[in-house]
């Protein structure tokens, strides 16, 4: 295992130490990108520290707020912060919001935006998210995207670049041609899915599932799609359609099945004080993708995905809450130092010992970003 988990240290975004989890596997003939993805970038404005949901006819004050790129940017940032070379195809408005999101992703996170496009005259979509009582309420606004924006976000007209993996969000009843194109080049497809507003819950309607290596729905989605009453039973049923099924169980953790080998894994959730759950599902998928590309055992991949998601909900914002290796390392050192720590729990994450950067311990949890628009840069 040590040879496949070798890591190298490079300068990460914002000066963070960066681990390359694929360092021991890279060869000169590799694709230029580890992960490719496409979709819509939103500007997210997040309010936190609300004691309750807003009440009609009153004004509520939030104790915290921030702004960050959202939508598909949540996944792209999470992947990049885990050391994966990430390429994103998205349309960006030519307003200030679009400029901010572009700079935050390209300059701040080192994400390749060469497949992305600026669309003149198009206003950036915006989502306002209010976090309270461990949940969130969102209000979004956007203008109908022009044809050129639609083409970029659907992976056309250019073919997707060569990549080790791609992350796709499946839409019931609709194919995304780029998924089949990417799979035909050897790209490993990881997919999630949103709530089926049609109420059909028909797996046959997820036509691109046939191109996927892994499918990662939540428990409610998995049970509805398979007609089962148990998340674990649903995971096993899904392996008739996709090699690896991962079902997230919320506060109970996650369960995974590899239908090719019969291997299963279950990992309980890490108990944390959640500030904002925005983007946690994307971070979970990113952690699982990273572990899979690094060729880790299924249980390690699942544990790592759960850990990264748990670390993310302790910060506000979708993309900027995603942890990097410095934060993962700080957590690992912290839990080892606690008195009466459960030995079994420590063994579950022992694979991190060969990965996390050797840094002096810092306070944890760490503030990972100040996601604010409006500060003027020094002249």
CSV table of C-alpha atoms in Angstrom, one decimal:
chain,number,residue,atom,x,y,z
A,1,UNK,CA,0.0,0.0,0.0
A,2,UNK,CA,2.8,2.4,0.7
A,3,UNK,CA,3.9,2.6,-2.9
A,4,UNK,CA,0.5,3.6,-4.1
A,5,UNK,CA,0.0,6.1,-1.3
A,6,UNK,CA,3.2,8.0,-1.9
A,7,UNK,CA,2.8,11.7,-1.8
A,8,UNK,CA,4.6,14.8,-2.9
A,9,UNK,CA,4.4,18.3,-1.4
A,10,UNK,CA,3.8,21.3,-3.6
A,11,UNK,CA,2.7,24.9,-2.9
A,12,UNK,CA,-1.1,24.8,-2.8
A,13,UNK,CA,-3.6,27.7,-3.3
A,14,UNK,CA,-3.4,30.5,-0.8
A,15,UNK,CA,-0.1,29.0,0.4
A,16,UNK,CA,-1.6,25.8,1.7
A,17,UNK,CA,0.6,22.7,1.6
A,18,UNK,CA,-0.7,20.4,-1.1
A,19,UNK,CA,-0.4,16.6,-1.2
A,20,UNK,CA,-0.5,14.7,-4.5
A,21,UNK,CA,-2.3,11.4,-3.6
A,22,UNK,CA,-1.5,10.0,-7.1
A,23,UNK,CA,2.2,10.8,-7.0
A,24,UNK,CA,3.2,7.1,-6.8
A,25,UNK,CA,0.9,6.2,-9.8
A,26,UNK,CA,1.7,9.0,-12.3
A,27,UNK,CA,3.5,8.1,-15.6
A,28,UNK,CA,4.5,10.3,-18.6
A,29,UNK,CA,1.6,8.9,-20.7
A,30,UNK,CA,-1.1,9.9,-18.2
A,31,UNK,CA,-4.0,12.1,-19.3
A,32,UNK,CA,-3.4,15.8,-18.6
A,33,UNK,CA,-6.2,16.0,-16.0
A,34,UNK,CA,-7.2,13.8,-13.1
A,35,UNK,CA,-10.8,14.9,-13.1
A,36,UNK,CA,-13.1,16.7,-15.6
A,37,UNK,CA,-16.5,18.1,-14.8
A,38,UNK,CA,-19.0,20.5,-16.3
A,39,UNK,CA,-22.0,22.4,-15.1
A,40,UNK,CA,-23.3,25.7,-13.9
A,41,UNK,CA,-21.4,28.0,-11.6
A,42,UNK,CA,-23.4,30.1,-9.2
A,43,UNK,CA,-22.4,32.9,-7.0
A,44,UNK,CA,-23.4,31.7,-3.5
A,45,UNK,CA,-24.2,34.1,-0.7
A,46,UNK,CA,-24.4,32.3,2.6
A,47,UNK,CA,-25.9,33.5,5.8
A,48,UNK,CA,-25.1,31.6,9.0
A,49,UNK,CA,-25.8,31.9,12.7
A,50,UNK,CA,-29.5,32.3,12.3
A,51,UNK,CA,-31.4,31.1,15.3
A,52,UNK,CA,-34.4,30.1,13.3
A,53,UNK,CA,-36.0,30.3,9.8
A,54,UNK,CA,-36.8,33.8,8.7
A,55,UNK,CA,-40.3,34.9,9.8
A,56,UNK,CA,-42.6,36.7,7.4
A,57,UNK,CA,-42.8,40.4,8.1
A,58,UNK,CA,-39.7,40.5,10.2
A,59,UNK,CA,-36.0,41.2,9.7
A,60,UNK,CA,-33.5,38.6,10.7
A,61,UNK,CA,-29.9,39.3,11.4
A,62,UNK,CA,-27.3,36.6,10.7
A,63,UNK,CA,-24.1,36.3,12.8
A,64,UNK,CA,-22.1,35.3,9.8
A,65,UNK,CA,-22.1,35.6,6.0
A,66,UNK,CA,-19.9,34.9,3.1
A,67,UNK,CA,-19.7,34.6,-0.7
A,68,UNK,CA,-18.1,32.0,-2.8
A,69,UNK,CA,-18.4,30.2,-6.2
A,70,UNK,CA,-21.1,27.6,-6.0
A,71,UNK,CA,-22.9,25.1,-8.1
A,72,UNK,CA,-20.4,22.9,-9.9
A,73,UNK,CA,-17.7,25.0,-8.4
A,74,UNK,CA,-18.2,23.2,-5.1
A,75,UNK,CA,-17.1,19.9,-6.6
A,76,UNK,CA,-14.3,21.4,-8.6
A,77,UNK,CA,-12.8,23.2,-5.6
A,78,UNK,CA,-13.1,20.1,-3.4
A,79,UNK,CA,-11.3,18.0,-6.0
A,80,UNK,CA,-8.5,20.6,-6.5
A,81,UNK,CA,-7.9,21.0,-2.7
A,82,UNK,CA,-7.3,17.2,-2.5
A,83,UNK,CA,-4.5,17.5,-4.9
A,84,UNK,CA,-6.3,16.4,-8.1
A,85,UNK,CA,-5.6,18.1,-11.4
A,86,UNK,CA,-9.1,19.4,-12.1
A,87,UNK,CA,-10.5,20.8,-15.4
A,88,UNK,CA,-13.9,22.6,-15.5
A,89,UNK,CA,-16.1,23.5,-18.4
A,90,UNK,CA,-18.6,26.2,-17.4
A,91,UNK,CA,-20.1,29.4,-18.7
A,92,UNK,CA,-19.3,32.6,-16.7
A,93,UNK,CA,-21.2,35.8,-17.0
A,94,UNK,CA,-19.1,38.9,-17.8
A,95,UNK,CA,-20.4,40.8,-14.7
A,96,UNK,CA,-18.5,41.3,-11.5
A,97,UNK,CA,-19.9,38.1,-10.0
A,98,UNK,CA,-18.5,36.2,-13.0
A,99,UNK,CA,-15.1,37.8,-12.7
A,100,UNK,CA,-15.0,37.0,-9.0
A,101,UNK,CA,-15.9,33.3,-9.5
A,102,UNK,CA,-13.5,32.9,-12.4
A,103,UNK,CA,-10.6,34.4,-10.4
A,104,UNK,CA,-11.4,32.4,-7.3
A,105,UNK,CA,-11.4,29.2,-9.2
A,106,UNK,CA,-8.5,29.7,-11.6
A,107,UNK,CA,-6.1,31.9,-9.5
A,108,UNK,CA,-7.2,30.9,-6.0
A,109,UNK,CA,-7.7,27.1,-6.5
A,110,UNK,CA,-5.6,26.3,-9.6
A,111,UNK,CA,-8.5,24.8,-11.5
A,112,UNK,CA,-8.1,24.6,-15.3
A,113,UNK,CA,-10.7,26.8,-17.0
A,114,UNK,CA,-9.5,26.4,-20.6
A,115,UNK,CA,-12.8,24.6,-21.5
A,116,UNK,CA,-14.8,27.4,-19.9
A,117,UNK,CA,-16.1,30.5,-21.6
A,118,UNK,CA,-17.1,34.0,-20.7
A,119,UNK,CA,-20.5,34.9,-22.1
A,120,UNK,CA,-21.1,38.6,-22.9
A,121,UNK,CA,-24.2,40.1,-21.5
A,122,UNK,CA,-25.2,37.1,-19.4
A,123,UNK,CA,-25.8,37.7,-15.6
A,124,UNK,CA,-24.3,35.2,-13.3
A,125,UNK,CA,-26.8,32.9,-11.5
A,126,UNK,CA,-27.0,33.7,-7.8
A,127,UNK,CA,-28.1,31.6,-4.8
A,128,UNK,CA,-28.7,32.9,-1.3
A,129,UNK,CA,-28.4,30.1,1.3
A,130,UNK,CA,-29.6,30.5,4.9
A,131,UNK,CA,-28.2,28.0,7.4
A,132,UNK,CA,-30.0,27.3,10.7
A,133,UNK,CA,-30.7,24.3,13.0
A,134,UNK,CA,-28.3,22.1,11.0
A,135,UNK,CA,-30.3,22.7,7.8
A,136,UNK,CA,-30.4,25.2,5.0
A,137,UNK,CA,-32.9,27.1,2.9
A,138,UNK,CA,-31.9,28.4,-0.5
A,139,UNK,CA,-33.3,31.0,-2.9
A,140,UNK,CA,-31.8,31.2,-6.4
A,141,UNK,CA,-32.1,33.6,-9.3
A,142,UNK,CA,-30.8,33.4,-12.8
A,143,UNK,CA,-31.5,34.4,-16.4
A,144,UNK,CA,-32.1,31.9,-19.1
A,145,UNK,CA,-28.6,31.0,-20.4
A,146,UNK,CA,-27.9,31.9,-24.1
A,147,UNK,CA,-27.2,29.1,-26.5
A,148,UNK,CA,-23.4,29.4,-26.1
A,149,UNK,CA,-23.7,29.0,-22.4
A,150,UNK,CA,-25.9,25.9,-22.7
A,151,UNK,CA,-23.4,24.4,-25.1
A,152,UNK,CA,-20.5,24.8,-22.7
A,153,UNK,CA,-22.4,23.5,-19.7
A,154,UNK,CA,-23.5,20.4,-21.6
A,155,UNK,CA,-20.0,19.6,-22.6
A,156,UNK,CA,-20.3,20.7,-26.2
A,157,UNK,CA,-19.3,21.6,-28.8
A,158,UNK,CA,-15.8,20.5,-27.9
A,159,UNK,CA,-15.2,16.9,-26.8
A,160,UNK,CA,-14.2,16.5,-23.2
A,161,UNK,CA,-10.5,16.5,-22.6
A,162,UNK,CA,-8.7,13.3,-21.6
A,163,UNK,CA,-8.9,12.7,-17.9
A,164,UNK,CA,-8.6,9.9,-15.4
A,165,UNK,CA,-12.1,10.5,-14.1
A,166,UNK,CA,-15.1,12.7,-14.6
A,167,UNK,CA,-17.9,13.6,-12.2
A,168,UNK,CA,-21.5,13.9,-13.6
A,169,UNK,CA,-24.8,14.7,-12.1
A,170,UNK,CA,-27.4,12.5,-13.8
A,171,UNK,CA,-30.7,13.9,-14.9
A,172,UNK,CA,-33.7,11.6,-15.2
A,173,UNK,CA,-34.9,11.1,-18.8
A,174,UNK,CA,-32.0,13.1,-20.3
A,175,UNK,CA,-28.6,11.9,-21.7
A,176,UNK,CA,-25.5,14.1,-21.6
A,177,UNK,CA,-23.5,13.2,-24.7
A,178,UNK,CA,-20.2,14.1,-23.2
A,179,UNK,CA,-20.5,11.3,-20.6
A,180,UNK,CA,-20.4,8.6,-23.3
A,181,UNK,CA,-17.6,10.5,-25.1
A,182,UNK,CA,-15.5,10.6,-22.0
A,183,UNK,CA,-16.2,7.0,-21.1
A,184,UNK,CA,-15.1,5.9,-24.6
A,185,UNK,CA,-11.7,7.4,-24.0
A,186,UNK,CA,-11.2,5.4,-20.8
A,187,UNK,CA,-12.4,8.1,-18.4
A,188,UNK,CA,-13.9,6.7,-15.2
A,189,UNK,CA,-17.3,8.2,-14.5
A,190,UNK,CA,-18.6,9.0,-11.0
A,191,UNK,CA,-22.2,10.1,-10.8
A,192,UNK,CA,-24.6,11.5,-8.3
A,193,UNK,CA,-28.3,12.4,-8.9
A,194,UNK,CA,-30.8,15.0,-7.7
A,195,UNK,CA,-34.3,14.5,-6.5
A,196,UNK,CA,-36.6,13.2,-9.2
A,197,UNK,CA,-39.3,15.8,-9.5
A,198,UNK,CA,-41.2,13.7,-12.0
A,199,UNK,CA,-41.9,11.1,-9.3
A,200,UNK,CA,-41.0,8.3,-11.7
A,201,UNK,CA,-37.9,7.1,-9.9
A,202,UNK,CA,-37.1,4.8,-12.8
A,203,UNK,CA,-33.5,3.6,-13.1
A,204,UNK,CA,-34.0,3.1,-16.8
A,205,UNK,CA,-34.4,6.9,-17.1
A,206,UNK,CA,-30.9,7.4,-15.9
A,207,UNK,CA,-29.6,6.4,-19.3
A,208,UNK,CA,-26.0,7.5,-18.7
A,209,UNK,CA,-25.7,5.2,-15.7
A,210,UNK,CA,-24.5,2.5,-18.1
A,211,UNK,CA,-21.2,4.5,-18.6
A,212,UNK,CA,-20.6,5.0,-14.9
A,213,UNK,CA,-18.1,3.2,-12.6
A,214,UNK,CA,-19.7,4.5,-9.4
A,215,UNK,CA,-23.1,5.9,-8.4
A,216,UNK,CA,-23.4,7.9,-5.2
A,217,UNK,CA,-27.1,8.7,-4.2
A,218,UNK,CA,-28.3,9.4,-0.7
A,219,UNK,CA,-30.4,6.8,1.1
A,220,UNK,CA,-33.8,8.2,0.1
A,221,UNK,CA,-32.9,8.4,-3.5
A,222,UNK,CA,-31.4,4.9,-3.5
A,223,UNK,CA,-34.4,3.3,-1.9
A,224,UNK,CA,-36.8,5.0,-4.2
A,225,UNK,CA,-34.9,4.1,-7.4
A,226,UNK,CA,-34.6,0.4,-6.3
A,227,UNK,CA,-38.0,0.0,-4.6
A,228,UNK,CA,-36.3,-1.3,-1.4
A,229,UNK,CA,-36.9,-0.4,2.2
A,230,UNK,CA,-33.3,-0.6,3.5
A,231,UNK,CA,-30.3,1.6,2.3
A,232,UNK,CA,-28.0,-1.4,2.3
A,233,UNK,CA,-30.4,-3.5,0.3
A,234,UNK,CA,-30.7,-0.6,-2.1
A,235,UNK,CA,-26.9,-0.4,-2.5
A,236,UNK,CA,-26.7,-4.1,-3.4
A,237,UNK,CA,-29.6,-3.7,-5.9
A,238,UNK,CA,-27.8,-0.8,-7.6
A,239,UNK,CA,-24.8,-3.0,-8.4
A,240,UNK,CA,-26.9,-4.6,-11.1
A,241,UNK,CA,-26.6,-1.3,-12.9
A,242,UNK,CA,-23.3,0.1,-11.9
A,243,UNK,CA,-20.1,-1.6,-10.6
A,244,UNK,CA,-19.8,0.4,-7.4
A,245,UNK,CA,-22.7,1.8,-5.4
A,246,UNK,CA,-22.2,4.2,-2.5
A,247,UNK,CA,-25.3,5.2,-0.4
A,248,UNK,CA,-24.9,8.1,2.0
A,249,UNK,CA,-26.8,7.7,5.3
A,250,UNK,CA,-26.7,11.2,6.7
A,251,UNK,CA,-25.9,11.1,10.4
A,252,UNK,CA,-25.4,7.3,10.2
A,253,UNK,CA,-22.4,7.5,7.7
A,254,UNK,CA,-22.3,5.7,4.4
A,255,UNK,CA,-22.4,2.2,3.0
A,256,UNK,CA,-20.7,1.0,-0.2
A,257,UNK,CA,-20.7,-2.2,-2.3
A,258,UNK,CA,-18.3,-3.2,-5.1
A,259,UNK,CA,-20.4,-5.5,-7.3
A,260,UNK,CA,-17.3,-6.8,-9.1
A,261,UNK,CA,-15.6,-8.2,-6.1
A,262,UNK,CA,-18.4,-8.5,-3.6
A,263,UNK,CA,-16.5,-6.2,-1.2
A,264,UNK,CA,-18.6,-4.1,1.2
A,265,UNK,CA,-17.8,-1.3,3.6
A,266,UNK,CA,-19.6,0.7,6.2
A,267,UNK,CA,-18.3,3.8,7.9
A,268,UNK,CA,-20.1,5.7,10.7
A,269,UNK,CA,-20.4,9.5,10.4
A,270,UNK,CA,-17.9,11.7,12.3
A,271,UNK,CA,-19.7,13.7,15.0
A,272,UNK,CA,-19.1,17.4,14.4
A,273,UNK,CA,-20.8,20.7,15.1
A,274,UNK,CA,-22.3,21.6,11.8
A,275,UNK,CA,-22.2,25.2,10.8
A,276,UNK,CA,-23.4,24.9,7.2
A,277,UNK,CA,-24.1,21.7,5.2
A,278,UNK,CA,-23.8,23.5,1.8
A,279,UNK,CA,-21.7,21.5,-0.5
A,280,UNK,CA,-21.1,18.6,1.9
A,281,UNK,CA,-22.4,16.0,-0.6
A,282,UNK,CA,-20.0,17.4,-3.3
A,283,UNK,CA,-17.1,17.1,-0.9
A,284,UNK,CA,-18.0,13.5,-0.1
A,285,UNK,CA,-18.0,12.6,-3.8
A,286,UNK,CA,-14.6,14.4,-4.2
A,287,UNK,CA,-13.1,12.4,-1.4
A,288,UNK,CA,-14.3,9.1,-2.8
A,289,UNK,CA,-13.0,10.0,-6.3
A,290,UNK,CA,-9.6,10.9,-4.8
A,291,UNK,CA,-9.4,7.6,-2.9
A,292,UNK,CA,-10.5,5.6,-5.9
A,293,UNK,CA,-8.0,7.1,-8.3
A,294,UNK,CA,-5.3,6.5,-5.6
A,295,UNK,CA,-6.3,2.8,-5.6
A,296,UNK,CA,-7.2,2.7,-1.9
A,297,UNK,CA,-9.3,-0.1,-0.5
A,298,UNK,CA,-13.1,0.5,-0.5
A,299,UNK,CA,-13.2,1.1,3.3
A,300,UNK,CA,-10.5,3.7,3.1
A,301,UNK,CA,-12.2,5.5,0.3
A,302,UNK,CA,-15.5,5.6,2.2
A,303,UNK,CA,-13.8,6.7,5.4
A,304,UNK,CA,-11.9,9.5,3.6
A,305,UNK,CA,-15.0,10.7,1.8
A,306,UNK,CA,-16.9,10.9,5.1
A,307,UNK,CA,-14.0,12.7,6.8
A,308,UNK,CA,-13.7,15.4,4.2
A,309,UNK,CA,-17.5,16.0,4.2
A,310,UNK,CA,-17.5,16.2,8.0
A,311,UNK,CA,-14.7,18.8,8.0
A,312,UNK,CA,-16.5,20.8,5.4
A,313,UNK,CA,-19.7,21.4,7.4
A,314,UNK,CA,-17.8,23.1,10.1
A,315,UNK,CA,-17.2,26.1,7.8
A,316,UNK,CA,-19.7,28.2,5.9
A,317,UNK,CA,-19.9,28.3,2.2
A,318,UNK,CA,-20.0,25.5,-0.4
A,319,UNK,CA,-16.7,25.6,-2.3
A,320,UNK,CA,-14.6,27.5,0.2
A,321,UNK,CA,-15.5,25.1,3.1
A,322,UNK,CA,-13.8,22.2,1.3
A,323,UNK,CA,-10.8,20.9,3.3
A,324,UNK,CA,-7.3,20.7,2.0
A,325,UNK,CA,-4.6,18.4,3.2
A,326,UNK,CA,-3.4,20.8,5.9
A,327,UNK,CA,-6.8,20.6,7.5
A,328,UNK,CA,-7.0,16.9,7.1
A,329,UNK,CA,-3.5,16.6,8.7
A,330,UNK,CA,-4.5,18.9,11.6
A,331,UNK,CA,-7.6,16.8,12.3
A,332,UNK,CA,-5.6,13.6,12.3
A,333,UNK,CA,-3.0,15.0,14.7
A,334,UNK,CA,-5.8,16.3,16.9
A,335,UNK,CA,-7.7,13.1,17.2
A,336,UNK,CA,-4.6,11.1,18.0
A,337,UNK,CA,-3.8,13.5,20.9
A,338,UNK,CA,-7.2,13.0,22.6
A,339,UNK,CA,-7.3,11.0,25.8
A,340,UNK,CA,-9.3,7.8,25.8
A,341,UNK,CA,-9.6,7.8,22.0
A,342,UNK,CA,-11.3,4.8,20.6
A,343,UNK,CA,-8.6,2.5,19.1
A,344,UNK,CA,-10.9,1.1,16.5
A,345,UNK,CA,-11.7,4.6,15.3
A,346,UNK,CA,-8.1,5.5,15.0
A,347,UNK,CA,-7.4,2.3,13.0
A,348,UNK,CA,-10.1,3.3,10.6
A,349,UNK,CA,-8.1,6.4,9.6
A,350,UNK,CA,-4.6,5.0,10.0
A,351,UNK,CA,-4.1,5.2,6.2
A,352,UNK,CA,-3.8,8.9,6.7
A,353,UNK,CA,-0.4,8.6,8.5
A,354,UNK,CA,1.5,8.2,5.2
A,355,UNK,CA,-0.4,11.0,3.5
A,356,UNK,CA,-0.8,14.0,5.7
A,357,UNK,CA,1.8,16.8,5.5
A,358,UNK,CA,4.4,16.9,8.3
A,359,UNK,CA,3.6,20.3,9.8
A,360,UNK,CA,3.7,21.8,13.2
A,361,UNK,CA,0.3,21.3,14.8
A,362,UNK,CA,-2.1,24.3,14.5
A,363,UNK,CA,-5.4,25.0,16.2
A,364,UNK,CA,-8.2,22.9,14.8
A,365,UNK,CA,-10.8,23.3,13.4
A,366,UNK,CA,-9.1,25.8,11.1
A,367,UNK,CA,-10.6,28.8,9.3
A,368,UNK,CA,-10.2,27.9,5.6
A,369,UNK,CA,-11.4,31.0,3.9
A,370,UNK,CA,-12.8,34.5,4.2
A,371,UNK,CA,-15.3,34.3,1.4
A,372,UNK,CA,-16.2,38.0,0.9
A,373,UNK,CA,-16.6,40.2,-2.1
A,374,UNK,CA,-15.8,43.8,-1.8
A,375,UNK,CA,-12.4,44.3,-0.1
A,376,UNK,CA,-10.2,46.5,-2.3
A,377,UNK,CA,-6.8,45.3,-3.3
A,378,UNK,CA,-3.8,47.4,-2.4
A,379,UNK,CA,-2.7,49.6,-5.2
